[in-house]
Amino acid sequence: MTGFGPLSSGLRALRPTAFGVDPSGERLARIRRSPHFADGAFVNPEGTRTRPSGGSALELAKMYFRKEERARRAPAGPIPVHPTTYADLARPPASGLRLTWMGHSSVLAEIDGHRVLFDPVWGQRCSPFDFAGPKRLHPVPLPLAALGPVDVVVISHDHYDHLDLPTIKALAGTDTVFAIPLGVGAHLEHWGVSADRLRELDWHESTRVGGLTLTATPARHFCGRGLRNGQHTLWASWSVAGDEHRVYHSGDTGYFEGFKDIGAAHGPFDATMIQIGAYSDFWPDIHMTPEEGTRAHLDLQGGEPHGVLLPIHWATFNLAPHAWAEPGEWTKAAADAVGQAVALPVPGQPFESAGDLPTEPWWRGVGYVPDHRWPVPELPRTTTHEDLDLVAEG
């Protein structure tokens, strides 16, 4: 059997850099000690179905290749992008909290004098290759170098649309700290980030960076970058608390009851960044629909409308069979139905949660909007439509 050694080494040598590396040594030992690691893999808080609920793989393929539906999955014209400049971001937020959605799940959060960059993806494709894979549908609002200093970069998990090799390599040349789920540090060290800049956390663990407390909180998803997926890197959502403000970033997740526990332990939040795109009946347990995302926000806030919901994980890449504009339209309907404040910026448009929110449905002039009565969350039992009307009036 020793003859297989050189072949295995040769295959490793051919492995694309973007695949990263598997955890090893003390990092792997720590993974195996995690209470969320069992039978050789990380496990979800409520499990996931391994087979699609919406039909066969053949049906999914047919859906992707139908000409009419294919056209609806892309914008019909240029996506508007706010011309963000460093000067815009150099002015401190008047309220102490400002969010700038850069597209997909990438958000710059300025919190009580600190700057946090969530899931930064500045690459042209979310793929291990620069010639294939889902391509960006709009340009980045500003170059990464023009963003200015960042105190901490937060990564939710190691999928290509959240952990981007070109972006990480560019940030490796700065002195920023990286807050990451357990196991993801193996990739970052392989790409040139020094170990002393990594804060690698299991669920429910916290770290302090300047005046911020960052906590890795559970999510219902999975991991993997290579040809095989050993589930040896964790996925997480994140709570970030400053002296005055708190925010939450969902990463990628299916809906689960644990949002209520996260809210009880770390909320309520001034703003949440919630994944509401790339959902499908074919993978119902790992991504949320806009109705589920709005419900998750309410759970995080103790069951009542509170703070601001920023929908993320949509508009930038085509990753699912739904219409391109559908997540925006459905999120607006779901939030309006329960009286929840929702921010709907174009990519790159800064806003403060305590200020005037961008609420125009800008996608209606860009892509096909289905004419549909959207499922929306049920109001909490303690809240009625009449209550919401009184709040709006007074």
Short mmCIF file of C-alpha atoms in Angstrom, two decimals:
data_model
loop_
_atom_site.label_atom_id
_atom_site.label_comp_id
_atom_site.label_asym_id
_atom_site.label_seq_id
_atom_site.Cartn_x
_atom_site.Cartn_y
_atom_site.Cartn_z
CA MET A 1 0.00 0.00 0.00
CA THR A 2 2.98 2.32 0.30
CA GLY A 3 2.85 2.89 -3.43
CA PHE A 4 -0.13 5.21 -2.92
CA GLY A 5 1.97 7.74 -1.00
CA PRO A 6 3.52 9.57 -3.99
CA LEU A 7 0.17 9.66 -5.82
CA SER A 8 -1.54 11.18 -2.80
CA SER A 9 1.24 13.73 -2.44
CA GLY A 10 0.98 14.57 -6.13
CA LEU A 11 -2.77 15.15 -5.86
CA ARG A 12 -2.22 17.44 -2.90
CA ALA A 13 0.31 19.39 -4.93
CA LEU A 14 -2.31 19.91 -7.67
CA ARG A 15 -4.93 21.14 -5.19
CA PRO A 16 -5.96 24.73 -6.05
CA THR A 17 -4.85 27.30 -3.48
CA ALA A 18 -8.45 28.48 -3.17
CA PHE A 19 -9.45 25.09 -1.74
CA GLY A 20 -7.51 25.99 1.39
CA VAL A 21 -6.27 23.24 3.68
CA ASP A 22 -7.76 20.82 6.18
CA PRO A 23 -7.31 21.54 9.90
CA SER A 24 -4.53 19.58 11.56
CA GLY A 25 -2.50 19.36 14.74
CA GLU A 26 -3.82 21.21 17.80
CA ARG A 27 -6.51 22.90 15.68
CA LEU A 28 -7.92 19.49 14.72
CA ALA A 29 -7.63 18.28 18.30
CA ARG A 30 -9.64 21.29 19.45
CA ILE A 31 -12.27 20.58 16.80
CA ARG A 32 -12.62 17.01 18.04
CA ARG A 33 -13.13 18.29 21.60
CA SER A 34 -15.99 20.56 20.53
CA PRO A 35 -19.41 19.61 21.96
CA HIS A 36 -20.81 20.33 18.47
CA PHE A 37 -18.56 17.75 16.76
CA ALA A 38 -19.78 14.15 16.65
CA ASP A 39 -18.99 11.07 14.57
CA GLY A 40 -16.27 12.90 12.66
CA ALA A 41 -18.23 16.04 11.67
CA PHE A 42 -19.78 19.22 13.02
CA VAL A 43 -23.53 18.86 13.46
CA ASN A 44 -26.40 21.32 13.16
CA PRO A 45 -28.52 22.38 16.15
CA GLU A 46 -31.68 20.83 14.68
CA GLY A 47 -30.19 18.61 12.00
CA THR A 48 -30.77 18.89 8.26
CA ARG A 49 -32.56 16.78 5.74
CA THR A 50 -30.10 15.12 3.38
CA ARG A 51 -32.53 14.82 0.47
CA PRO A 52 -34.32 17.69 -1.26
CA SER A 53 -37.97 18.12 -0.33
CA GLY A 54 -38.97 19.76 -3.58
CA GLY A 55 -38.25 16.99 -6.07
CA SER A 56 -35.43 15.19 -7.81
CA ALA A 57 -32.08 16.50 -9.00
CA LEU A 58 -33.38 16.09 -12.56
CA GLU A 59 -36.30 18.42 -11.80
CA LEU A 60 -33.88 20.96 -10.36
CA ALA A 61 -31.74 20.78 -13.50
CA LYS A 62 -34.78 21.27 -15.72
CA MET A 63 -35.74 24.33 -13.68
CA TYR A 64 -32.29 25.84 -14.15
CA PHE A 65 -32.31 25.38 -17.91
CA ARG A 66 -35.83 26.57 -18.73
CA LYS A 67 -35.30 29.64 -20.87
CA GLU A 68 -37.99 31.85 -19.31
CA GLU A 69 -36.97 31.08 -15.73
CA ARG A 70 -33.28 31.48 -16.56
CA ALA A 71 -33.96 35.02 -17.77
CA ARG A 72 -35.82 35.87 -14.56
CA ARG A 73 -32.87 34.78 -12.41
CA ALA A 74 -30.76 37.68 -13.68
CA PRO A 75 -31.35 41.45 -13.67
CA ALA A 76 -32.70 42.87 -16.92
CA GLY A 77 -30.51 45.97 -16.67
CA PRO A 78 -27.62 47.44 -14.66
CA ILE A 79 -27.99 47.14 -10.90
CA PRO A 80 -27.71 50.59 -9.30
CA VAL A 81 -24.65 50.98 -7.07
CA HIS A 82 -24.14 53.87 -4.67
CA PRO A 83 -20.83 55.64 -5.41
CA THR A 84 -19.44 55.19 -1.90
CA THR A 85 -16.19 57.02 -1.24
CA TYR A 86 -13.68 56.89 1.59
CA ALA A 87 -14.76 60.44 2.47
CA ASP A 88 -18.32 59.18 3.04
CA LEU A 89 -17.08 56.56 5.47
CA ALA A 90 -14.45 58.75 7.13
CA ARG A 91 -17.16 60.83 8.81
CA PRO A 92 -18.20 59.11 12.07
CA PRO A 93 -21.85 58.05 12.22
CA ALA A 94 -23.87 60.59 14.17
CA SER A 95 -25.75 57.86 16.05
CA GLY A 96 -22.74 55.63 16.65
CA LEU A 97 -24.00 52.87 14.32
CA ARG A 98 -23.82 52.84 10.52
CA LEU A 99 -24.13 49.92 8.10
CA THR A 100 -22.97 49.78 4.49
CA TRP A 101 -24.10 46.75 2.49
CA MET A 102 -21.47 46.05 -0.16
CA GLY A 103 -23.53 43.33 -1.85
CA HIS A 104 -24.33 39.68 -1.05
CA SER A 105 -23.37 39.12 2.62
CA SER A 106 -20.57 41.71 2.77
CA VAL A 107 -21.37 44.52 5.22
CA LEU A 108 -19.22 47.21 6.79
CA ALA A 109 -20.58 47.90 10.28
CA GLU A 110 -19.31 50.97 12.13
CA ILE A 111 -20.14 50.41 15.79
CA ASP A 112 -19.29 52.81 18.60
CA GLY A 113 -16.05 53.93 17.06
CA HIS A 114 -14.97 50.53 15.67
CA ARG A 115 -15.18 49.10 12.15
CA VAL A 116 -16.25 45.52 11.47
CA LEU A 117 -16.26 43.95 8.00
CA PHE A 118 -18.54 40.91 7.66
CA ASP A 119 -17.94 38.22 5.01
CA PRO A 120 -15.98 40.44 2.60
CA VAL A 121 -16.13 39.20 -1.00
CA TRP A 122 -14.50 41.54 -3.51
CA GLY A 123 -13.69 38.83 -6.08
CA GLN A 124 -15.41 38.59 -9.44
CA ARG A 125 -16.58 35.00 -8.95
CA CYS A 126 -17.56 32.93 -5.92
CA SER A 127 -15.55 29.98 -7.14
CA PRO A 128 -12.12 28.40 -6.74
CA PHE A 129 -11.43 29.36 -10.36
CA ASP A 130 -11.29 32.75 -12.07
CA PHE A 131 -12.76 31.38 -15.33
CA ALA A 132 -15.86 29.54 -14.06
CA GLY A 133 -18.52 29.78 -11.41
CA PRO A 134 -21.17 32.35 -10.44
CA LYS A 135 -20.05 35.80 -11.57
CA ARG A 136 -20.72 39.09 -9.84
CA LEU A 137 -23.85 40.84 -11.18
CA HIS A 138 -22.79 44.34 -10.12
CA PRO A 139 -19.40 45.96 -9.44
CA VAL A 140 -18.17 46.38 -5.89
CA PRO A 141 -19.20 49.83 -4.62
CA LEU A 142 -15.58 50.82 -3.95
CA PRO A 143 -12.15 49.17 -4.08
CA LEU A 144 -11.14 47.23 -0.99
CA ALA A 145 -8.09 49.46 -0.53
CA ALA A 146 -10.38 52.52 -0.45
CA LEU A 147 -12.40 51.12 2.44
CA GLY A 148 -9.95 52.40 5.02
CA PRO A 149 -8.73 50.63 8.17
CA VAL A 150 -10.85 47.82 9.58
CA ASP A 151 -10.57 46.68 13.20
CA VAL A 152 -11.90 43.18 12.69
CA VAL A 153 -12.99 40.99 9.78
CA VAL A 154 -15.74 38.50 10.66
CA ILE A 155 -16.18 35.32 8.60
CA SER A 156 -19.34 33.22 8.95
CA HIS A 157 -18.11 30.05 7.19
CA ASP A 158 -15.79 28.85 4.45
CA HIS A 159 -18.03 28.72 1.36
CA TYR A 160 -16.72 30.69 -1.62
CA ASP A 161 -19.40 33.38 -1.50
CA HIS A 162 -18.38 34.21 2.10
CA LEU A 163 -14.66 33.41 2.25
CA ASP A 164 -12.98 34.83 -0.84
CA LEU A 165 -9.30 34.08 -1.51
CA PRO A 166 -8.41 37.33 -3.37
CA THR A 167 -10.04 39.41 -0.65
CA ILE A 168 -8.35 37.54 2.20
CA LYS A 169 -4.96 37.82 0.51
CA ALA A 170 -5.45 41.58 0.20
CA LEU A 171 -6.46 41.85 3.87
CA ALA A 172 -3.55 39.65 4.93
CA GLY A 173 -1.29 42.62 4.22
CA THR A 174 -3.08 44.75 6.84
CA ASP A 175 -3.03 44.45 10.62
CA THR A 176 -6.74 43.65 11.00
CA VAL A 177 -7.90 40.87 13.32
CA PHE A 178 -10.04 38.00 11.98
CA ALA A 179 -12.91 36.54 14.01
CA ILE A 180 -13.71 33.13 12.52
CA PRO A 181 -15.48 29.86 13.31
CA LEU A 182 -13.48 26.91 14.56
CA GLY A 183 -11.31 25.32 11.85
CA VAL A 184 -11.47 28.20 9.35
CA GLY A 185 -8.11 29.47 10.62
CA ALA A 186 -6.39 26.68 8.68
CA HIS A 187 -7.41 28.33 5.40
CA LEU A 188 -6.38 31.81 6.52
CA GLU A 189 -2.94 30.75 7.76
CA HIS A 190 -2.41 28.91 4.46
CA TRP A 191 -3.17 32.19 2.64
CA GLY A 192 -0.76 34.32 4.64
CA VAL A 193 -2.66 35.55 7.72
CA SER A 194 -0.50 35.20 10.83
CA ALA A 195 -1.86 33.02 13.63
CA ASP A 196 -1.64 35.84 16.18
CA ARG A 197 -4.33 37.76 14.23
CA LEU A 198 -6.88 34.94 14.41
CA ARG A 199 -9.67 34.69 16.96
CA GLU A 200 -11.02 31.20 16.24
CA LEU A 201 -14.23 30.43 18.11
CA ASP A 202 -16.66 27.61 18.75
CA TRP A 203 -20.35 28.41 19.18
CA HIS A 204 -21.04 30.44 22.34
CA GLU A 205 -17.41 31.54 22.67
CA SER A 206 -16.55 35.26 22.69
CA THR A 207 -13.53 37.44 22.05
CA ARG A 208 -12.76 41.10 22.73
CA VAL A 209 -11.35 43.33 19.98
CA GLY A 210 -10.91 46.90 21.17
CA GLY A 211 -14.23 47.91 22.70
CA LEU A 212 -16.22 45.18 20.92
CA THR A 213 -17.36 41.77 22.14
CA LEU A 214 -17.79 39.29 19.29
CA THR A 215 -19.61 36.03 19.94
CA ALA A 216 -19.91 33.07 17.57
CA THR A 217 -23.52 31.91 17.75
CA PRO A 218 -25.15 28.82 16.23
CA ALA A 219 -26.36 28.56 12.64
CA ARG A 220 -27.93 25.75 10.60
CA HIS A 221 -25.74 25.24 7.55
CA PHE A 222 -22.64 23.29 6.43
CA CYS A 223 -19.08 23.88 5.23
CA GLY A 224 -16.56 22.86 2.59
CA ARG A 225 -14.37 24.18 -0.24
CA GLY A 226 -12.73 21.14 -1.82
CA LEU A 227 -13.83 18.07 -3.74
CA ARG A 228 -14.69 16.31 -0.51
CA ASN A 229 -16.43 17.84 2.49
CA GLY A 230 -15.32 16.48 5.85
CA GLN A 231 -17.39 18.98 7.88
CA HIS A 232 -14.21 19.87 9.78
CA THR A 233 -14.79 23.62 9.74
CA LEU A 234 -17.62 25.22 11.68
CA TRP A 235 -20.25 27.66 10.41
CA ALA A 236 -21.60 30.43 12.63
CA SER A 237 -23.76 33.49 12.98
CA TRP A 238 -22.32 36.41 14.96
CA SER A 239 -23.33 38.81 17.68
CA VAL A 240 -21.22 41.97 17.95
CA ALA A 241 -21.72 44.30 20.92
CA GLY A 242 -20.14 47.71 21.45
CA ASP A 243 -20.51 50.11 24.35
CA GLU A 244 -23.91 51.33 23.11
CA HIS A 245 -25.02 49.20 20.16
CA ARG A 246 -25.49 45.56 19.23
CA VAL A 247 -25.72 43.96 15.79
CA TYR A 248 -26.25 40.43 14.50
CA HIS A 249 -25.07 38.81 11.25
CA SER A 250 -26.75 35.53 10.33
CA GLY A 251 -24.19 34.16 7.89
CA ASP A 252 -25.95 31.36 6.00
CA THR A 253 -28.54 29.40 7.92
CA GLY A 254 -31.82 27.62 7.77
CA TYR A 255 -34.52 28.69 10.18
CA PHE A 256 -34.33 27.09 13.63
CA GLU A 257 -35.68 27.70 17.12
CA GLY A 258 -32.23 28.71 18.35
CA PHE A 259 -32.74 32.29 17.16
CA LYS A 260 -34.86 32.84 20.27
CA ASP A 261 -32.01 31.67 22.51
CA ILE A 262 -29.50 33.89 20.70
CA GLY A 263 -31.77 36.88 21.15
CA ALA A 264 -32.29 36.12 24.83
CA ALA A 265 -28.55 35.82 25.44
CA HIS A 266 -27.21 38.65 23.26
CA GLY A 267 -30.09 40.84 22.09
CA PRO A 268 -32.12 42.79 21.47
CA PHE A 269 -30.19 44.15 18.50
CA ASP A 270 -30.17 47.63 17.00
CA ALA A 271 -29.75 46.00 13.58
CA THR A 272 -29.70 42.50 12.16
CA MET A 273 -28.20 41.38 8.86
CA ILE A 274 -30.28 38.39 7.80
CA GLN A 275 -29.81 35.95 4.90
CA ILE A 276 -32.98 36.00 2.76
CA GLY A 277 -31.70 34.87 -0.66
CA ALA A 278 -30.58 31.68 -2.48
CA TYR A 279 -33.38 29.63 -0.90
CA SER A 280 -35.12 26.67 -2.50
CA ASP A 281 -37.46 23.80 -1.68
CA PHE A 282 -34.54 21.62 -2.77
CA TRP A 283 -32.47 22.74 0.28
CA PRO A 284 -34.99 23.99 2.85
CA ASP A 285 -32.87 23.50 5.97
CA ILE A 286 -29.73 25.47 5.08
CA HIS A 287 -31.05 28.79 3.71
CA MET A 288 -34.02 30.90 4.78
CA THR A 289 -36.82 32.35 2.71
CA PRO A 290 -37.65 36.03 3.32
CA GLU A 291 -40.61 34.98 5.48
CA GLU A 292 -38.31 32.80 7.60
CA GLY A 293 -35.66 35.52 7.71
CA THR A 294 -38.18 38.05 9.00
CA ARG A 295 -39.39 35.52 11.55
CA ALA A 296 -35.78 34.95 12.62
CA HIS A 297 -35.36 38.70 13.14
CA LEU A 298 -38.46 38.79 15.36
CA ASP A 299 -37.16 35.82 17.34
CA LEU A 300 -33.84 37.60 17.88
CA GLN A 301 -35.73 40.65 19.18
CA GLY A 302 -37.81 38.80 21.73
CA GLY A 303 -40.79 38.23 19.44
CA GLU A 304 -41.63 41.86 18.73
CA PRO A 305 -40.68 44.27 15.91
CA HIS A 306 -37.55 46.10 17.02
CA GLY A 307 -34.40 47.55 15.48
CA VAL A 308 -33.70 47.41 11.76
CA LEU A 309 -33.62 44.39 9.47
CA LEU A 310 -31.04 44.53 6.66
CA PRO A 311 -31.63 41.73 4.11
CA ILE A 312 -28.40 40.16 2.83
CA HIS A 313 -27.26 37.27 0.61
CA TRP A 314 -29.10 38.39 -2.51
CA ALA A 315 -28.77 40.53 -5.69
CA THR A 316 -25.01 40.02 -6.24
CA PHE A 317 -24.68 36.38 -7.38
CA ASN A 318 -27.14 34.01 -9.05
CA LEU A 319 -27.13 31.01 -6.69
CA ALA A 320 -30.69 29.63 -6.72
CA PRO A 321 -33.67 29.01 -9.02
CA HIS A 322 -35.84 31.87 -7.69
CA ALA A 323 -36.28 35.11 -9.61
CA TRP A 324 -33.47 37.64 -9.04
CA ALA A 325 -35.74 40.35 -7.58
CA GLU A 326 -37.91 38.00 -5.54
CA PRO A 327 -35.98 38.18 -2.22
CA GLY A 328 -36.25 41.97 -2.11
CA GLU A 329 -39.97 42.02 -2.91
CA TRP A 330 -40.82 39.20 -0.51
CA THR A 331 -38.74 40.68 2.35
CA LYS A 332 -40.48 44.03 1.99
CA ALA A 333 -43.89 42.33 2.09
CA ALA A 334 -42.95 40.19 5.11
CA ALA A 335 -41.51 43.10 7.09
CA ASP A 336 -44.43 45.41 6.25
CA ALA A 337 -46.90 42.74 7.37
CA VAL A 338 -45.53 42.75 10.94
CA GLY A 339 -44.56 46.42 11.17
CA GLN A 340 -40.85 45.70 11.15
CA ALA A 341 -38.46 48.45 9.99
CA VAL A 342 -36.42 47.19 7.04
CA ALA A 343 -33.51 48.86 5.26
CA LEU A 344 -33.42 48.35 1.49
CA PRO A 345 -30.25 50.10 0.29
CA VAL A 346 -28.67 49.72 -3.10
CA PRO A 347 -25.20 48.20 -2.77
CA GLY A 348 -22.79 50.67 -1.20
CA GLN A 349 -25.42 53.00 0.31
CA PRO A 350 -24.56 53.78 3.97
CA PHE A 351 -27.36 54.26 6.47
CA GLU A 352 -27.73 54.68 10.21
CA SER A 353 -30.22 52.50 12.03
CA ALA A 354 -31.43 55.51 14.02
CA GLY A 355 -31.74 57.73 10.94
CA ASP A 356 -33.74 57.81 7.74
CA LEU A 357 -33.75 54.32 6.27
CA PRO A 358 -33.51 53.58 2.54
CA THR A 359 -36.84 51.94 1.75
CA GLU A 360 -37.39 52.35 -1.99
CA PRO A 361 -37.89 49.03 -3.84
CA TRP A 362 -35.11 49.85 -6.32
CA TRP A 363 -35.08 46.33 -7.82
CA ARG A 364 -38.48 46.86 -9.48
CA GLY A 365 -36.88 48.85 -12.26
CA VAL A 366 -34.13 46.31 -12.80
CA GLY A 367 -35.56 42.80 -12.82
CA TYR A 368 -38.69 40.69 -13.14
CA VAL A 369 -40.87 40.91 -10.03
CA PRO A 370 -43.30 38.01 -9.60
CA ASP A 371 -46.95 38.99 -9.08
CA HIS A 372 -47.51 36.92 -5.99
CA ARG A 373 -49.17 36.99 -2.58
CA TRP A 374 -46.17 36.26 -0.40
CA PRO A 375 -46.30 34.13 2.75
CA VAL A 376 -45.58 36.41 5.70
CA PRO A 377 -44.84 35.76 9.39
CA GLU A 378 -47.66 35.51 11.88
CA LEU A 379 -47.82 38.37 14.34
CA PRO A 380 -46.77 37.51 17.90
CA ARG A 381 -49.79 36.69 20.05
CA THR A 382 -49.22 39.76 22.19
CA THR A 383 -49.29 42.05 19.14
CA THR A 384 -52.19 42.81 16.83
CA HIS A 385 -52.56 44.76 13.63
CA GLU A 386 -54.44 47.39 15.65
CA ASP A 387 -51.43 47.74 17.95
CA LEU A 388 -49.16 48.30 14.97
CA ASP A 389 -51.54 50.89 13.54
CA LEU A 390 -51.44 52.78 16.84
CA VAL A 391 -47.65 52.69 16.89
CA ALA A 392 -47.53 54.02 13.31
CA GLU A 393 -49.98 56.81 14.17
CA GLY A 394 -48.35 57.89 17.37
#
